């Protein structure tokens, strides 16, 4: 066998090995990001994420009047345990079940802390308005990497500011929501 033939054969073998390794890595990564979701736990092949709320999952306000302070603040944590070096990604969503306030009368802010110094929590959000009616508001994505019960901490505050255009009409209205966690690739 000539030197050229051996070189071509060597290059072909190395190329096939690289393709095989990339294929196995992709399959492993995909398998680790599919899982089951419950109200408070997301289980994936390579780990587990749990969401815990102070005072329960529900966020409700009614019989409010305009003021500068938050009417409610829901504190919650996402705890991640990931036995792999792959990112364990998640998405947080504010699920508004009912909002009888007029468009943009209510707003929310999200504060985030990387309490466990691992991965990245969802970015903080300041004074984003909420439309009337039911809706899903994506808060953003976070992730853990090779984490052993690491924590991202959040505070979600709901406001009815005195600058609301329909502040007199919106008094005594009702707002109900909760936060969901979802695994993402």
Short mmCIF file of C-alpha atoms in Angstrom, two decimals:
data_model
loop_
_atom_site.label_atom_id
_atom_site.label_comp_id
_atom_site.label_asym_id
_atom_site.label_seq_id
_atom_site.Cartn_x
_atom_site.Cartn_y
_atom_site.Cartn_z
CA UNK A 1 0.00 0.00 0.00
CA UNK A 2 1.45 3.35 -0.98
CA UNK A 3 2.03 6.23 1.42
CA UNK A 4 -0.76 8.22 -0.28
CA UNK A 5 -3.24 5.36 0.16
CA UNK A 6 -2.29 4.97 3.86
CA UNK A 7 -2.67 8.72 4.40
CA UNK A 8 -6.11 8.73 2.77
CA UNK A 9 -7.11 5.69 4.84
CA UNK A 10 -5.84 7.33 8.05
CA UNK A 11 -7.69 10.57 7.31
CA UNK A 12 -10.87 8.61 6.55
CA UNK A 13 -10.66 6.64 9.82
CA UNK A 14 -10.06 9.81 11.89
CA UNK A 15 -12.95 11.58 10.13
CA UNK A 16 -15.31 8.65 10.82
CA UNK A 17 -14.24 8.57 14.49
CA UNK A 18 -14.89 12.30 14.90
CA UNK A 19 -18.34 11.98 13.30
CA UNK A 20 -19.18 8.99 15.53
CA UNK A 21 -18.07 10.83 18.70
CA UNK A 22 -20.09 13.92 17.77
CA UNK A 23 -23.14 11.76 17.06
CA UNK A 24 -22.91 9.99 20.44
CA UNK A 25 -22.38 13.32 22.25
CA UNK A 26 -25.43 14.82 20.57
CA UNK A 27 -27.57 11.79 21.43
CA UNK A 28 -26.43 11.90 25.08
CA UNK A 29 -27.13 15.64 25.35
CA UNK A 30 -30.60 15.26 23.81
CA UNK A 31 -31.51 12.34 26.09
CA UNK A 32 -30.49 14.32 29.15
CA UNK A 33 -32.83 17.18 28.30
CA UNK A 34 -36.02 15.25 27.84
CA UNK A 35 -37.99 14.46 30.97
CA UNK A 36 -41.17 14.70 32.99
CA UNK A 37 -42.61 17.84 34.54
CA UNK A 38 -44.78 18.04 37.62
CA UNK A 39 -46.02 21.07 39.51
CA UNK A 40 -42.73 21.48 41.37
CA UNK A 41 -40.16 19.06 39.92
CA UNK A 42 -38.62 18.54 36.49
CA UNK A 43 -36.75 15.24 36.24
CA UNK A 44 -34.28 14.66 33.42
CA UNK A 45 -31.94 11.75 32.75
CA UNK A 46 -28.89 13.62 34.03
CA UNK A 47 -30.50 15.39 36.98
CA UNK A 48 -33.43 17.12 38.63
CA UNK A 49 -34.76 20.67 38.99
CA UNK A 50 -37.16 21.62 41.74
CA UNK A 51 -39.11 24.84 42.16
CA UNK A 52 -40.21 25.83 45.67
CA UNK A 53 -42.46 28.77 46.56
CA UNK A 54 -42.76 30.76 49.75
CA UNK A 55 -46.45 30.55 50.65
CA UNK A 56 -47.47 28.34 47.71
CA UNK A 57 -47.53 28.70 43.94
CA UNK A 58 -50.52 31.05 43.60
CA UNK A 59 -50.12 34.79 43.02
CA UNK A 60 -53.37 36.74 43.52
CA UNK A 61 -54.35 40.33 44.13
CA UNK A 62 -57.74 42.02 44.47
CA UNK A 63 -59.28 45.01 46.24
CA UNK A 64 -56.21 47.11 45.47
CA UNK A 65 -55.69 50.77 44.87
CA UNK A 66 -52.82 52.60 43.15
CA UNK A 67 -49.60 52.85 45.16
CA UNK A 68 -45.84 52.82 44.59
CA UNK A 69 -45.15 49.68 46.66
CA UNK A 70 -45.66 46.16 45.36
CA UNK A 71 -49.00 44.58 46.23
CA UNK A 72 -47.44 41.18 46.45
CA UNK A 73 -44.01 39.62 46.10
CA UNK A 74 -43.67 35.90 45.48
CA UNK A 75 -40.30 34.48 46.49
CA UNK A 76 -39.26 31.18 44.94
CA UNK A 77 -36.18 29.08 44.26
CA UNK A 78 -35.11 26.72 41.52
CA UNK A 79 -32.77 24.01 42.80
CA UNK A 80 -30.69 22.10 40.28
CA UNK A 81 -28.86 18.82 40.54
CA UNK A 82 -27.03 17.87 37.35
CA UNK A 83 -24.64 14.91 37.24
CA UNK A 84 -23.27 15.80 33.80
CA UNK A 85 -21.15 18.57 32.31
CA UNK A 86 -23.97 19.45 29.90
CA UNK A 87 -26.07 22.55 30.61
CA UNK A 88 -29.39 21.75 32.31
CA UNK A 89 -31.54 24.54 30.84
CA UNK A 90 -34.89 25.73 32.10
CA UNK A 91 -37.47 28.38 31.24
CA UNK A 92 -39.70 30.29 33.67
CA UNK A 93 -43.16 31.47 32.60
CA UNK A 94 -45.67 33.66 34.42
CA UNK A 95 -49.02 32.01 33.67
CA UNK A 96 -51.77 34.62 34.08
CA UNK A 97 -55.00 32.71 34.63
CA UNK A 98 -57.19 35.78 35.07
CA UNK A 99 -56.57 39.52 34.83
CA UNK A 100 -59.63 41.77 34.90
CA UNK A 101 -57.46 44.91 35.12
CA UNK A 102 -57.19 46.98 31.94
CA UNK A 103 -54.15 46.61 29.66
CA UNK A 104 -50.92 47.81 31.29
CA UNK A 105 -52.58 48.76 34.61
CA UNK A 106 -50.47 46.12 36.37
CA UNK A 107 -46.75 45.58 36.02
CA UNK A 108 -44.21 43.17 37.43
CA UNK A 109 -40.54 43.07 38.30
CA UNK A 110 -38.41 39.96 38.66
CA UNK A 111 -35.23 39.97 40.73
CA UNK A 112 -32.84 37.05 40.36
CA UNK A 113 -29.89 35.87 42.43
CA UNK A 114 -27.38 33.16 41.67
CA UNK A 115 -27.40 31.97 45.30
CA UNK A 116 -25.57 28.73 44.47
CA UNK A 117 -22.93 30.36 42.24
CA UNK A 118 -23.68 27.87 39.47
CA UNK A 119 -24.86 28.36 35.91
CA UNK A 120 -27.00 31.42 35.14
CA UNK A 121 -30.40 32.37 36.55
CA UNK A 122 -33.09 34.08 34.49
CA UNK A 123 -32.14 37.76 34.09
CA UNK A 124 -33.85 40.32 36.31
CA UNK A 125 -36.76 42.27 34.77
CA UNK A 126 -37.87 45.77 35.79
CA UNK A 127 -41.42 47.13 35.45
CA UNK A 128 -42.82 45.10 32.56
CA UNK A 129 -46.54 45.72 32.02
CA UNK A 130 -49.21 43.00 31.92
CA UNK A 131 -52.01 42.87 29.34
CA UNK A 132 -55.61 42.25 30.35
CA UNK A 133 -57.00 38.70 30.25
CA UNK A 134 -55.27 35.33 30.45
CA UNK A 135 -51.78 35.00 28.99
CA UNK A 136 -48.39 33.33 29.30
CA UNK A 137 -45.48 35.70 29.86
CA UNK A 138 -42.05 34.18 29.30
CA UNK A 139 -39.72 35.39 32.04
CA UNK A 140 -36.58 33.93 30.48
CA UNK A 141 -34.12 31.05 30.55
CA UNK A 142 -31.62 29.89 33.15
CA UNK A 143 -29.32 26.90 33.48
CA UNK A 144 -27.23 24.78 35.83
CA UNK A 145 -23.96 22.99 35.01
CA UNK A 146 -22.70 19.96 36.97
CA UNK A 147 -24.63 21.18 40.01
CA UNK A 148 -25.21 19.46 43.32
CA UNK A 149 -28.37 21.05 44.75
CA UNK A 150 -27.38 24.56 43.61
CA UNK A 151 -30.01 27.31 43.91
CA UNK A 152 -31.25 30.25 41.86
CA UNK A 153 -33.48 32.56 43.94
CA UNK A 154 -36.20 34.83 42.53
CA UNK A 155 -38.58 37.52 43.72
CA UNK A 156 -41.59 38.35 41.52
CA UNK A 157 -43.40 41.57 42.52
CA UNK A 158 -46.76 42.78 41.16
CA UNK A 159 -47.49 46.54 41.09
CA UNK A 160 -50.55 48.74 40.53
CA UNK A 161 -48.89 52.14 40.16
CA UNK A 162 -50.68 55.42 40.72
CA UNK A 163 -49.76 56.44 37.16
CA UNK A 164 -52.08 53.82 35.64
CA UNK A 165 -54.30 55.43 32.98
CA UNK A 166 -57.48 53.71 34.21
CA UNK A 167 -56.66 53.73 37.91
CA UNK A 168 -60.21 54.57 39.06
CA UNK A 169 -61.83 51.96 36.78
CA UNK A 170 -59.30 49.30 37.78
CA UNK A 171 -59.85 49.43 41.51
CA UNK A 172 -61.46 46.25 42.92
CA UNK A 173 -60.41 44.14 39.92
CA UNK A 174 -58.86 40.66 40.19
CA UNK A 175 -55.53 39.12 39.14
CA UNK A 176 -54.56 35.44 39.47
CA UNK A 177 -51.37 33.74 38.22
CA UNK A 178 -48.60 31.28 38.96
CA UNK A 179 -45.03 30.57 37.80
CA UNK A 180 -44.13 27.43 35.82
CA UNK A 181 -40.76 25.82 35.12
CA UNK A 182 -40.06 23.95 31.90
CA UNK A 183 -36.96 22.12 30.70
CA UNK A 184 -35.61 23.44 27.39
CA UNK A 185 -32.86 22.29 25.03
#
